[in-house]
Coordinates of C-alpha atoms (C1' of nucleotides) in Angstrom, one line a residue:
Chain O
M20 CA -6.0 14.7 -1.2
D21 CA -8.8 14.3 1.2
E22 CA -6.8 12.0 3.4
T23 CA -4.1 14.6 3.4
I24 CA -6.5 17.0 4.9
A25 CA -7.7 14.3 7.2
T26 CA -4.0 13.8 8.2
I27 CA -3.7 17.5 8.9
L28 CA -6.8 17.4 11.0
Y29 CA -5.5 14.5 12.8
G30 CA -2.3 16.3 13.5
C31 CA -4.2 19.3 14.7
K32 CA -6.2 17.1 17.0
L33 CA -3.0 15.7 18.5
G34 CA -1.8 19.2 19.0
K35 CA -5.0 20.1 20.8
E36 CA -4.7 17.0 22.9
V37 CA -1.3 18.0 24.0
E38 CA -2.5 21.5 24.7
A39 CA -5.4 20.3 26.7
N40 CA -3.3 17.8 28.7
L41 CA -0.3 20.0 29.3
P42 CA -1.1 20.5 33.0
N43 CA -1.5 16.8 33.5
W44 CA 1.6 15.9 31.5
A45 CA 3.8 18.5 33.0
N46 CA 5.6 15.8 35.0
H47 CA 5.6 13.3 32.2
P48 CA 7.9 14.6 29.6
A49 CA 8.0 11.2 28.0
I50 CA 4.4 11.4 27.1
I51 CA 4.8 14.9 25.7
L52 CA 7.8 13.8 23.8
S53 CA 5.9 10.9 22.3
K54 CA 3.0 13.1 21.4
T55 CA 5.1 15.8 19.8
E56 CA 7.1 13.2 17.8
E57 CA 3.9 11.8 16.5
I58 CA 2.7 15.3 15.6
I59 CA 6.0 16.0 13.8
A60 CA 5.7 12.7 11.9
V61 CA 2.2 13.5 10.9
F62 CA 3.0 16.9 9.5
N63 CA 6.2 15.8 7.9
N64 CA 4.1 13.3 6.1
V65 CA 1.7 16.0 5.0
R66 CA 4.5 18.2 3.8
E67 CA 6.1 15.5 1.8
R68 CA 2.9 14.6 0.2
L69 CA 2.0 18.1 -0.6
M70 CA 5.5 18.8 -2.0
S71 CA 5.4 15.7 -4.1
H72 CA 1.9 16.5 -5.2
H73 CA 2.7 20.1 -6.1
H74 CA 5.6 19.0 -8.2
Q75 CA 3.5 16.5 -10.1
Q76 CA 0.9 19.1 -10.8
Q77 CA 3.4 21.5 -12.2
V78 CA 5.0 18.9 -14.5
V79 CA 1.7 17.8 -15.8
Q80 CA 0.5 21.3 -16.4
E81 CA 3.7 22.2 -18.2
W82 CA 3.5 19.1 -20.4
L83 CA -0.1 19.7 -21.2
S84 CA 0.5 23.3 -22.2
S85 CA 3.6 22.7 -24.2
S86 CA 2.3 20.0 -26.4
A87 CA -0.8 19.3 -28.4
A88 CA -1.3 16.3 -26.2
T89 CA -3.8 13.7 -27.1
S90 CA -5.1 11.1 -24.8
H91 CA -3.0 8.7 -26.7
Q92 CA 0.1 10.6 -25.9
A93 CA -1.0 10.7 -22.3
L94 CA -1.3 7.0 -22.4
E95 CA 2.2 6.7 -23.8
L96 CA 3.5 9.0 -21.2
F97 CA 1.8 7.0 -18.6
H98 CA 3.5 3.8 -19.7
A99 CA 6.8 5.5 -20.2
A100 CA 6.7 6.8 -16.7
E101 CA 5.8 3.4 -15.4
N102 CA 8.7 1.8 -17.2
M103 CA 11.0 4.5 -15.9
L104 CA 9.9 3.9 -12.4
D105 CA 10.1 0.2 -12.7
H106 CA 13.6 0.2 -14.0
R107 CA 15.3 3.0 -12.3
A108 CA 18.0 2.5 -9.8
P109 CA 17.2 1.9 -6.2
A110 CA 16.4 5.0 -4.3
T111 CA 16.1 5.8 -0.7
F112 CA 12.9 7.0 0.6
A113 CA 11.4 8.2 3.8
V114 CA 8.9 6.0 5.5
H115 CA 5.4 6.9 6.1
G116 CA 4.7 7.5 9.7
M117 CA 8.1 7.1 11.0
P118 CA 9.1 9.6 13.5
P119 CA 12.0 11.9 12.7
G120 CA 15.2 10.1 12.7
S121 CA 13.7 6.8 11.9
D122 CA 14.8 7.1 8.4
Q123 CA 18.3 6.9 9.7
M124 CA 17.7 3.2 9.5
G125 CA 18.6 3.7 6.0
L126 CA 15.5 2.0 4.7
Q127 CA 16.0 1.4 1.1
Q128 CA 13.9 -0.1 -1.6
Q129 CA 15.9 -2.8 -3.3
V130 CA 15.3 -4.1 -6.7
M131 CA 16.6 -7.6 -6.1
D132 CA 16.2 -8.9 -9.5
A133 CA 14.2 -7.3 -12.2
S134 CA 14.4 -10.1 -14.7
H135 CA 11.0 -10.7 -16.1
D136 CA 9.2 -13.8 -15.6
S137 CA 7.1 -15.1 -18.3
S138 CA 7.3 -18.8 -17.5
R139 CA 5.2 -18.8 -14.4
G140 CA 1.6 -18.3 -14.0
A141 CA -0.6 -19.9 -16.5
A142 CA 2.3 -21.8 -17.9
A143 CA 2.7 -23.5 -14.6
S144 CA -0.6 -25.1 -14.8
S145 CA 0.8 -28.6 -15.0
T146 CA -0.3 -31.2 -12.4
Q147 CA 3.0 -30.7 -10.7
R148 CA 3.5 -27.9 -8.2
Q149 CA 5.3 -24.9 -9.3
R150 CA 9.0 -25.0 -8.7
R151 CA 10.7 -22.5 -6.5
R152 CA 13.9 -20.7 -6.5
T153 CA 14.5 -21.1 -10.1
G154 CA 16.4 -17.8 -10.1
D155 CA 14.7 -16.3 -13.2
T156 CA 11.7 -15.1 -11.3
Y157 CA 10.9 -11.4 -11.2
R158 CA 11.6 -10.5 -7.7
R159 CA 12.0 -7.2 -5.9
T160 CA 11.9 -6.2 -2.3
V161 CA 10.8 -3.0 -0.8
R162 CA 10.4 -1.9 2.8
L163 CA 7.3 -0.1 3.7
A164 CA 6.2 1.5 7.0
A165 CA 3.4 -0.2 8.9
P166 CA 0.5 1.8 10.0
R167 CA 1.3 3.4 13.3
M168 CA -2.2 2.9 14.5
G169 CA -5.0 0.5 13.8
N170 CA -4.2 -3.0 12.8
L171 CA -0.5 -3.3 12.7
E172 CA -0.8 -6.8 11.2
L173 CA -2.1 -5.4 8.0
P174 CA 0.5 -4.8 5.3
P175 CA 0.6 -1.4 3.7
E176 CA -1.8 -0.9 0.9
D177 CA -0.1 -0.8 -2.5
G178 CA -3.0 -0.3 -4.8
Y179 CA -3.4 -3.9 -5.9
T180 CA -5.8 -6.3 -4.4
W181 CA -4.2 -9.4 -2.9
R182 CA -5.5 -12.6 -1.5
K183 CA -3.7 -14.3 1.3
Y184 CA -2.9 -17.9 0.6
G185 CA -0.5 -18.8 3.3
Q186 CA 1.5 -17.8 6.3
K187 CA 4.5 -19.4 7.7
E188 CA 6.9 -19.0 10.6
I189 CA 10.3 -18.2 9.2
L190 CA 13.4 -19.4 11.0
G191 CA 15.1 -16.5 12.8
S192 CA 12.2 -14.2 12.4
R193 CA 9.9 -13.1 15.2
F194 CA 7.1 -12.5 12.8
P195 CA 5.5 -14.9 10.4
R196 CA 5.7 -14.3 6.7
A197 CA 2.5 -13.9 4.9
Y198 CA 2.0 -15.0 1.3
Y199 CA -0.4 -13.2 -1.0
R200 CA -1.3 -13.6 -4.6
C201 CA -3.2 -11.3 -6.9
T202 CA -7.0 -11.6 -6.5
N203 CA -7.2 -11.7 -10.3
Q204 CA -5.1 -14.8 -10.5
K205 CA -8.1 -17.1 -11.2
L206 CA -9.8 -14.7 -13.6
Y207 CA -6.9 -13.5 -15.6
H208 CA -4.2 -15.9 -14.6
C209 CA -2.3 -13.1 -13.1
P210 CA 0.9 -14.5 -11.6
A211 CA 1.7 -11.7 -9.3
K212 CA 2.5 -12.6 -5.7
K213 CA 4.0 -10.9 -2.8
Q214 CA 5.4 -11.9 0.6
V215 CA 5.0 -9.6 3.5
Q216 CA 7.4 -9.9 6.5
R217 CA 7.7 -7.6 9.4
L218 CA 11.2 -6.9 10.4
D219 CA 12.5 -8.2 13.7
D220 CA 14.2 -5.1 14.7
H221 CA 11.7 -2.7 13.2
P222 CA 8.2 -4.0 13.8
Y223 CA 6.8 -1.0 12.2
V224 CA 8.4 -1.8 8.9
F225 CA 7.2 -4.4 6.5
E226 CA 9.5 -6.0 4.0
V227 CA 7.4 -6.7 1.0
T228 CA 8.8 -9.0 -1.7
Y229 CA 7.0 -8.8 -5.0
R230 CA 7.3 -11.8 -7.3
S231 CA 6.1 -12.0 -10.9
Q232 CA 4.4 -9.1 -12.4
H233 CA 0.8 -8.3 -12.8
T234 CA -0.8 -9.3 -16.1
C235 CA -4.3 -8.8 -15.0
Y236 CA -4.5 -5.2 -16.1
M237 CA -3.3 -6.2 -19.6
S238 CA -6.1 -8.5 -20.2
A239 CA -8.6 -7.2 -22.7
I240 CA -11.4 -8.1 -20.4
A241 CA -9.7 -7.2 -17.2
P242 CA -11.3 -4.2 -15.6
T243 CA -8.2 -2.9 -14.1
V244 CA -5.4 -0.6 -15.0
P245 CA -1.9 -1.0 -13.7
P246 CA -1.8 0.6 -10.3
P247 CA 1.4 2.4 -9.7
S248 CA 4.6 0.7 -9.1
V249 CA 5.8 0.2 -5.7
E250 CA 8.5 2.8 -6.3
E251 CA 5.9 5.3 -7.0
I252 CA 4.1 4.5 -3.9
N253 CA 7.3 5.0 -2.0
H254 CA 7.8 8.3 -3.7
Q255 CA 4.7 9.6 -2.2
A256 CA 6.7 9.8 0.9
T257 CA 9.9 10.8 -0.6
T258 CA 11.7 13.7 1.0
T259 CA 13.2 14.9 -2.2
P260 CA 11.6 15.8 -5.5
P261 CA 11.3 12.7 -7.7
P262 CA 13.9 12.2 -10.4
A263 CA 11.3 11.3 -12.9
P264 CA 9.6 14.1 -14.8
L265 CA 6.3 13.0 -13.5
L266 CA 4.8 10.4 -11.3
L267 CA 2.0 8.0 -11.9
P268 CA -1.3 8.5 -10.3
P269 CA -1.7 7.1 -6.9
P270 CA -3.7 4.0 -6.8
T271 CA -6.3 5.7 -4.8
S272 CA -6.3 8.5 -2.4
A273 CA -8.0 6.4 0.1
S274 CA -5.7 3.4 -0.3
L275 CA -2.3 4.5 0.7
S276 CA -1.9 7.1 3.2
G277 CA -5.3 6.5 4.4
H278 CA -4.0 3.3 5.9
W279 CA -1.2 5.1 7.4
L280 CA -3.2 6.3 10.3
S281 CA -6.1 4.1 9.7
M282 CA -8.3 7.0 9.3
D283 CA -9.7 7.0 5.9
I284 CA -12.4 9.5 5.4
K285 CA -15.0 8.1 3.1
Q286 CA -16.2 10.4 0.4
Q287 CA -19.8 11.2 0.5
G288 CA -21.6 8.7 -1.6
E289 CA -18.6 6.6 -2.1
A290 CA -19.4 3.2 -1.1
G291 CA -16.6 1.4 -2.8
T292 CA -13.3 0.4 -1.4
S293 CA -9.9 1.3 -2.5
T294 CA -9.9 -1.5 -5.0
T295 CA -12.4 0.3 -7.1
T296 CA -10.2 3.2 -8.0
P297 CA -7.9 1.6 -10.6
F298 CA -11.0 0.5 -12.5
D299 CA -12.1 4.0 -13.1
M300 CA -8.7 5.0 -14.1
Q301 CA -8.8 2.2 -16.6
R302 CA -11.8 3.7 -18.2
D303 CA -10.0 6.9 -18.6
F304 CA -6.6 5.6 -19.6
G305 CA -6.7 2.2 -20.9
H306 CA -9.4 2.1 -23.4
G307 CA -9.3 5.7 -24.4
T308 CA -12.8 5.9 -25.7
G309 CA -14.0 7.9 -22.9
G310 CA -10.7 9.2 -21.9
S311 CA -10.2 12.9 -21.7
L312 CA -7.3 15.1 -20.9
A313 CA -9.1 16.5 -18.0
S314 CA -9.6 13.1 -16.5
I315 CA -6.1 12.1 -17.2
C316 CA -4.9 15.2 -15.6
N317 CA -7.0 14.6 -12.7
V318 CA -5.6 11.1 -12.3
M319 CA -2.1 12.3 -12.8
T320 CA -2.4 14.9 -10.2
G321 CA -4.0 12.4 -7.9
G322 CA -7.2 14.3 -7.8
G323 CA -9.6 12.3 -9.9
G324 CA -10.6 8.8 -10.7
A325 CA -11.1 7.8 -7.1
G326 CA -14.1 6.0 -6.2
P327 CA -16.9 4.8 -8.4
S328 CA -18.6 8.1 -8.6
G329 CA -15.4 10.1 -8.9
G330 CA -17.1 12.7 -6.9
G331 CA -15.2 14.5 -4.3
Y332 CA -11.7 13.8 -5.7
G333 CA -11.9 15.6 -8.9
R334 CA -12.0 19.1 -7.5
E335 CA -8.5 19.2 -6.4
D336 CA -7.9 22.9 -7.0
D337 CA -10.8 23.8 -4.8
H338 CA -8.9 23.0 -1.7
Y339 CA -5.4 22.2 -2.6
Q340 CA -3.9 25.7 -2.2
P341 CA -5.3 26.4 1.2
V342 CA -3.8 23.1 2.4
V343 CA -0.5 24.1 1.0
D344 CA -0.8 27.4 2.7
M345 CA -1.7 25.7 5.9
A346 CA 1.3 23.4 5.8
D347 CA 3.5 26.3 4.8
A348 CA 2.2 28.1 7.9
M349 CA 3.0 25.1 10.0
F350 CA 6.5 24.6 8.8
N351 CA 7.7 27.9 7.6
S352 CA 6.5 30.2 10.3
G353 CA 9.0 31.2 12.9
S354 CA 9.6 28.8 15.7
S355 CA 9.1 31.5 18.2
S356 CA 5.6 32.2 17.1
N357 CA 2.7 29.9 17.7
T358 CA 0.2 32.1 16.1
S359 CA 0.0 30.2 12.9
M360 CA -0.9 27.1 14.8
D361 CA -3.4 28.9 16.8
I362 CA -4.9 30.2 13.6
I363 CA -4.9 26.7 12.1
F364 CA -6.4 25.2 15.2
S365 CA -9.1 27.7 15.5
S366 CA -9.9 27.8 11.8
I367 CA -10.3 24.1 11.5
D368 CA -12.5 23.7 14.4
D369 CA -15.6 23.6 12.3
K370 CA -14.1 21.4 9.7
W371 CA -12.7 19.1 12.4
D372 CA -16.1 18.7 13.9
T373 CA -17.5 17.8 10.6
A374 CA -14.8 15.3 9.9
E375 CA -15.1 13.9 13.3
K376 CA -18.8 13.2 12.6
K377 CA -17.8 11.4 9.5
E378 CA -15.2 9.2 11.0
Q379 CA -14.0 8.6 14.5
F380 CA -10.2 8.7 14.6
I381 CA -8.3 6.5 16.8
Chain I
dC10 C1' -24.0 -18.9 -1.2
dC11 C1' -19.8 -16.8 -2.3
dT12 C1' -15.4 -15.1 -1.2
dA13 C1' -11.6 -14.5 1.8
dT14 C1' -8.7 -16.2 5.5
dT15 C1' -6.6 -19.6 8.4
dT16 C1' -3.7 -23.4 9.0
dG17 C1' -1.8 -28.1 8.7
dA18 C1' 0.2 -30.8 5.2
dC19 C1' 2.7 -31.5 1.2
dC20 C1' 6.5 -30.8 -1.8
dA21 C1' 10.7 -28.8 -4.0
dG22 C1' 15.2 -26.8 -3.5
dC23 C1' 19.2 -26.6 -1.0
Chain A
dG291 C1' 16.8 -33.4 6.6
dC292 C1' 15.6 -28.7 6.9
dT293 C1' 13.4 -24.7 5.2
dG294 C1' 10.4 -22.0 2.6
dG295 C1' 6.6 -21.8 -0.7
dT296 C1' 2.1 -23.6 -2.0
dC297 C1' -2.1 -26.3 -1.7
dA298 C1' -6.5 -27.2 -0.1
dA299 C1' -9.8 -28.3 3.5
dA300 C1' -11.9 -26.0 7.2
dT301 C1' -13.7 -21.9 8.9
dA302 C1' -15.4 -17.2 9.1
dG303 C1' -17.7 -13.3 7.4
dG304 C1' -20.8 -10.6 4.4

DNA sequence: CCTATTTGACCAGC
DNA sequence: GCTGGTCAAATAGG
């Protein structure tokens, strides 16, 4: 949630920048166009996230109030949702950070082949190299937006931690393909791999092919919980309410959209990276001993469980509604009026200054 | 020192 | 033989 606010602040900063440079850019409509498109993309992203978030919150609250839910039930719900997301039909999705109209590319996540692979991984520990193209390998391909700023070479964060083990020039592709495997491969023999390839015609889009499934989080000693499926990650940017009754928690509020603009705002006292988040979720979900509905609800609503300390993310309600209002003011106020933006700009000045001290954007 | 990344070489599938 | 996927030594960084 904090990065949503950070995104809003960033969008506001862009607006201010345009405002300040209007005299200079009066004869450069291309610059203004570029800037305004960026602003629109930023706030579209915010709106989508907030709408998705709001829907999740409602569903979880309804579920919690309508059933004598236990943490065990929550766990079952968690897995059910995961299965549902993992096996549902391909769905279109809007891409993070793409300017309006960019989704006309018809970017689509494609489940290439959801056949499960149990023969790879530890079983392939023979002296011979693993065989390829056997056809029974779990394989699915998704397309994700690259960050529009920062290091464009970095693939979008997906909640898992990966280790790069190879890169190769691919015939007919301008960009090399990068090969990643799960960092837990050694520890837990997790066979999950992914290939990341930037599209020739859309350099801002990564085609990510996932192969084999994570087993690391199922290990009794593994400290991780399954981060959300890729579909769920995509759904964070979906423009329509998700078909599933509820969504899984985001891997971390600092791991996904934070990379979108390369402007993660570190929580105070949070020294960990995004990879730490699922671990805390595991404590709440997977083992159940310390799990509480409150923590589960926090995780489900994307509010809690982030960061080793958990501080800062668990108080979603403290600032969520104002943000919704702010976004609502931005998008629902009449186009002829700019007062709402003025209010926003003026009201966030203090906050922006604070945020700016914490992290220099751009 | 440990871990991650880079990169040339190797190997299997087509 | 070509291409793509993986290995593993070298290198970099914390």
